[in-house]
């Protein structure tokens, strides 16, 4: 490696030799001329080196950010500046690596899958969720072509040709087609594709539930409204209707209004329960008082329906205390007793018993009623689910009672159990934690 151009070194060497020979041979002109050219050449070489060093420093400064460090001569200054720049670069590289690691960790933790594909649909990079949703093995997924995915109609033409640069759609989750994924695929300027995938099974389920719910509520309201309108029109059209017929019509209308009232009340209760999921209030509720209030409320109705309503003696439940919302617990147990009365024919009985267990108490509401076929049991607590729609409407049911019971028990850390057989009656059991008891 030379510090000066070869011609300059040759010139300096030649002039130095001429000057040396001039001195040795005592040839003054040669010595003088050689020496003068040598000195001028050396000065030019010094200036040339200095200017190159300055150029180098300017270049470094413009690339790495302006910094001019003091130094006694050019080499020393250049050396300290180089050290400074290298140290600065090391630090920047370190920072960049750290940020890259943070971004990677962030991408890995995203709840949606993000994947980068090459123009042939081969996987270049993906986060953990993308491997899971694309059903790929993280060890072997990189470089694999997303065969199944590329066949999705929404994606196929995006990969096949130029054309639009964004596609959105849904696709089944390949290992379990009952689950649905939504994706967005964007063609980037460099020809790669950014695929964003997320699972929307739960959103679709909720959307379907909402649609069904609205359809059910409209349906439930339509028939009493139609009936009300029919009777109102008849009454208006014929003011001379005999009194007994008029009374009968008004009685039916009153029944329909009551039905709509119950439906609206139950809907409001459900929406209140769903708006505040989680723990109910923690007020001590004495079980004996709760059951005697239930007896007061339903005894007359049971007698009217020809049903024998049997409640446990106060001695059996004395000292058992629940923690919760007394009104809500009253409503849940009341719904069970009411169902017992509604679905038990005359001369049957509804019996409430209490069974203290280890940390819980089971409050059983058994009846000798119509019973339920086993295939209906798992669906009884669904909103608007009825085993026999006609019968439920006949007895003033809204199809929301057991759904309300389930919510209330759940909010109290409890659950509902059902045992039933057609024609042999049913037993609905509210299992609730006993928070403390005082003997
Ligand atoms: P409903 O207002 O129709 O009674 P529920 O949610 O309380 O609604 O009950 C849902 C369905 O479960 C009822 O329509 C009825 O078919 C059935 N069911 C509830 N309790 C009983 C019971 N004790 N005996 C027989 N069937 C019952």
JSON list of C-alpha atoms and ligand atoms in Angstrom, two decimals, residues 266 335-344 365-367 369-372 376 379-389 391-393 395-405 418 420 425-428, ligand 1:
[
{"chain": "A", "resi": 266, "resn": "UNK", "atom": "CA", "xyz": [-87.47, -10.89, 32.07]},
{"chain": "A", "resi": 335, "resn": "UNK", "atom": "CA", "xyz": [-88.40, -19.19, 39.16]},
{"chain": "A", "resi": 336, "resn": "UNK", "atom": "CA", "xyz": [-87.68, -22.84, 40.00]},
{"chain": "A", "resi": 337, "resn": "UNK", "atom": "CA", "xyz": [-90.69, -23.12, 42.31]},
{"chain": "A", "resi": 338, "resn": "UNK", "atom": "CA", "xyz": [-92.88, -21.33, 39.77]},
{"chain": "A", "resi": 339, "resn": "UNK", "atom": "CA", "xyz": [-91.77, -23.72, 36.99]},
{"chain": "A", "resi": 340, "resn": "UNK", "atom": "CA", "xyz": [-92.54, -26.66, 39.29]},
{"chain": "A", "resi": 341, "resn": "UNK", "atom": "CA", "xyz": [-96.07, -25.32, 39.75]},
{"chain": "A", "resi": 342, "resn": "UNK", "atom": "CA", "xyz": [-96.46, -24.51, 36.02]},
{"chain": "A", "resi": 343, "resn": "UNK", "atom": "CA", "xyz": [-95.34, -27.88, 34.72]},
{"chain": "A", "resi": 344, "resn": "UNK", "atom": "CA", "xyz": [-97.04, -30.12, 37.28]},
{"chain": "A", "resi": 365, "resn": "UNK", "atom": "CA", "xyz": [-86.93, -28.09, 43.90]},
{"chain": "A", "resi": 366, "resn": "UNK", "atom": "CA", "xyz": [-88.56, -31.41, 42.98]},
{"chain": "A", "resi": 367, "resn": "UNK", "atom": "CA", "xyz": [-91.92, -31.86, 41.32]},
{"chain": "A", "resi": 369, "resn": "UNK", "atom": "CA", "xyz": [-94.85, -32.98, 36.92]},
{"chain": "A", "resi": 370, "resn": "UNK", "atom": "CA", "xyz": [-94.54, -33.76, 33.23]},
{"chain": "A", "resi": 371, "resn": "UNK", "atom": "CA", "xyz": [-90.76, -34.26, 33.27]},
{"chain": "A", "resi": 372, "resn": "UNK", "atom": "CA", "xyz": [-88.36, -33.55, 30.43]},
{"chain": "A", "resi": 376, "resn": "UNK", "atom": "CA", "xyz": [-83.62, -31.19, 26.01]},
{"chain": "A", "resi": 379, "resn": "UNK", "atom": "CA", "xyz": [-80.38, -26.67, 26.31]},
{"chain": "A", "resi": 380, "resn": "UNK", "atom": "CA", "xyz": [-82.89, -25.69, 29.01]},
{"chain": "A", "resi": 381, "resn": "UNK", "atom": "CA", "xyz": [-80.93, -22.61, 30.14]},
{"chain": "A", "resi": 382, "resn": "UNK", "atom": "CA", "xyz": [-80.62, -21.18, 26.60]},
{"chain": "A", "resi": 383, "resn": "UNK", "atom": "CA", "xyz": [-82.61, -18.02, 26.08]},
{"chain": "A", "resi": 384, "resn": "UNK", "atom": "CA", "xyz": [-86.09, -18.76, 24.66]},
{"chain": "A", "resi": 385, "resn": "UNK", "atom": "CA", "xyz": [-85.54, -22.51, 24.71]},
{"chain": "A", "resi": 386, "resn": "UNK", "atom": "CA", "xyz": [-88.74, -24.36, 25.49]},
{"chain": "A", "resi": 387, "resn": "UNK", "atom": "CA", "xyz": [-89.46, -28.06, 25.39]},
{"chain": "A", "resi": 388, "resn": "UNK", "atom": "CA", "xyz": [-93.06, -27.48, 24.40]},
{"chain": "A", "resi": 389, "resn": "UNK", "atom": "CA", "xyz": [-93.66, -23.96, 23.09]},
{"chain": "A", "resi": 391, "resn": "UNK", "atom": "CA", "xyz": [-97.54, -25.43, 26.77]},
{"chain": "A", "resi": 392, "resn": "UNK", "atom": "CA", "xyz": [-95.04, -22.81, 27.97]},
{"chain": "A", "resi": 393, "resn": "UNK", "atom": "CA", "xyz": [-97.14, -20.00, 26.45]},
{"chain": "A", "resi": 395, "resn": "UNK", "atom": "CA", "xyz": [-98.87, -21.29, 31.39]},
{"chain": "A", "resi": 396, "resn": "UNK", "atom": "CA", "xyz": [-97.45, -17.79, 30.83]},
{"chain": "A", "resi": 397, "resn": "UNK", "atom": "CA", "xyz": [-93.81, -18.77, 30.28]},
{"chain": "A", "resi": 398, "resn": "UNK", "atom": "CA", "xyz": [-91.36, -16.48, 28.51]},
{"chain": "A", "resi": 399, "resn": "UNK", "atom": "CA", "xyz": [-88.62, -19.06, 27.88]},
{"chain": "A", "resi": 400, "resn": "UNK", "atom": "CA", "xyz": [-86.18, -16.85, 29.81]},
{"chain": "A", "resi": 401, "resn": "UNK", "atom": "CA", "xyz": [-86.72, -18.09, 33.38]},
{"chain": "A", "resi": 402, "resn": "UNK", "atom": "CA", "xyz": [-83.99, -20.76, 33.55]},
{"chain": "A", "resi": 403, "resn": "UNK", "atom": "CA", "xyz": [-81.56, -18.51, 31.70]},
{"chain": "A", "resi": 404, "resn": "UNK", "atom": "CA", "xyz": [-82.07, -15.92, 34.47]},
{"chain": "A", "resi": 405, "resn": "UNK", "atom": "CA", "xyz": [-81.65, -18.64, 37.15]},
{"chain": "A", "resi": 418, "resn": "UNK", "atom": "CA", "xyz": [-81.30, -30.87, 36.55]},
{"chain": "A", "resi": 420, "resn": "UNK", "atom": "CA", "xyz": [-85.69, -35.33, 34.99]},
{"chain": "A", "resi": 425, "resn": "UNK", "atom": "CA", "xyz": [-91.21, -35.26, 37.39]},
{"chain": "A", "resi": 426, "resn": "UNK", "atom": "CA", "xyz": [-88.09, -33.12, 37.59]},
{"chain": "A", "resi": 427, "resn": "UNK", "atom": "CA", "xyz": [-85.67, -31.92, 40.22]},
{"chain": "A", "resi": 428, "resn": "UNK", "atom": "CA", "xyz": [-83.89, -28.62, 39.65]},
{"chain": "B", "resi": 1, "resn": "LIG", "atom": "P1", "xyz": [-90.55, -20.84, 30.57]},
{"chain": "B", "resi": 1, "resn": "LIG", "atom": "O1", "xyz": [-90.82, -19.43, 30.83]},
{"chain": "B", "resi": 1, "resn": "LIG", "atom": "O2", "xyz": [-91.00, -21.31, 29.23]},
{"chain": "B", "resi": 1, "resn": "LIG", "atom": "O3", "xyz": [-91.00, -21.74, 31.67]},
{"chain": "B", "resi": 1, "resn": "LIG", "atom": "P2", "xyz": [-87.90, -21.49, 31.43]},
{"chain": "B", "resi": 1, "resn": "LIG", "atom": "O4", "xyz": [-86.60, -20.94, 30.96]},
{"chain": "B", "resi": 1, "resn": "LIG", "atom": "O5", "xyz": [-88.25, -21.28, 32.85]},
{"chain": "B", "resi": 1, "resn": "LIG", "atom": "O6", "xyz": [-88.96, -20.92, 30.44]},
{"chain": "B", "resi": 1, "resn": "LIG", "atom": "O7", "xyz": [-87.89, -23.03, 31.14]},
{"chain": "B", "resi": 1, "resn": "LIG", "atom": "C1", "xyz": [-87.51, -23.48, 29.86]},
{"chain": "B", "resi": 1, "resn": "LIG", "atom": "C2", "xyz": [-88.28, -24.74, 29.49]},
{"chain": "B", "resi": 1, "resn": "LIG", "atom": "O8", "xyz": [-87.88, -25.80, 30.36]},
{"chain": "B", "resi": 1, "resn": "LIG", "atom": "C3", "xyz": [-89.75, -24.61, 29.70]},
{"chain": "B", "resi": 1, "resn": "LIG", "atom": "O9", "xyz": [-90.38, -24.05, 28.57]},
{"chain": "B", "resi": 1, "resn": "LIG", "atom": "C4", "xyz": [-90.18, -26.05, 29.92]},
{"chain": "B", "resi": 1, "resn": "LIG", "atom": "O10", "xyz": [-90.33, -26.69, 28.68]},
{"chain": "B", "resi": 1, "resn": "LIG", "atom": "C5", "xyz": [-88.97, -26.66, 30.62]},
{"chain": "B", "resi": 1, "resn": "LIG", "atom": "N1", "xyz": [-89.14, -26.73, 32.08]},
{"chain": "B", "resi": 1, "resn": "LIG", "atom": "C6", "xyz": [-88.68, -25.86, 33.01]},
{"chain": "B", "resi": 1, "resn": "LIG", "atom": "N2", "xyz": [-89.00, -26.27, 34.26]},
{"chain": "B", "resi": 1, "resn": "LIG", "atom": "C7", "xyz": [-89.68, -27.43, 34.12]},
{"chain": "B", "resi": 1, "resn": "LIG", "atom": "C8", "xyz": [-90.24, -28.36, 35.04]},
{"chain": "B", "resi": 1, "resn": "LIG", "atom": "N3", "xyz": [-90.20, -28.18, 36.36]},
{"chain": "B", "resi": 1, "resn": "LIG", "atom": "N4", "xyz": [-90.84, -29.46, 34.52]},
{"chain": "B", "resi": 1, "resn": "LIG", "atom": "C9", "xyz": [-90.88, -29.68, 33.19]},
{"chain": "B", "resi": 1, "resn": "LIG", "atom": "N5", "xyz": [-90.36, -28.84, 32.28]},
{"chain": "B", "resi": 1, "resn": "LIG", "atom": "C10", "xyz": [-89.76, -27.73, 32.73]}
]
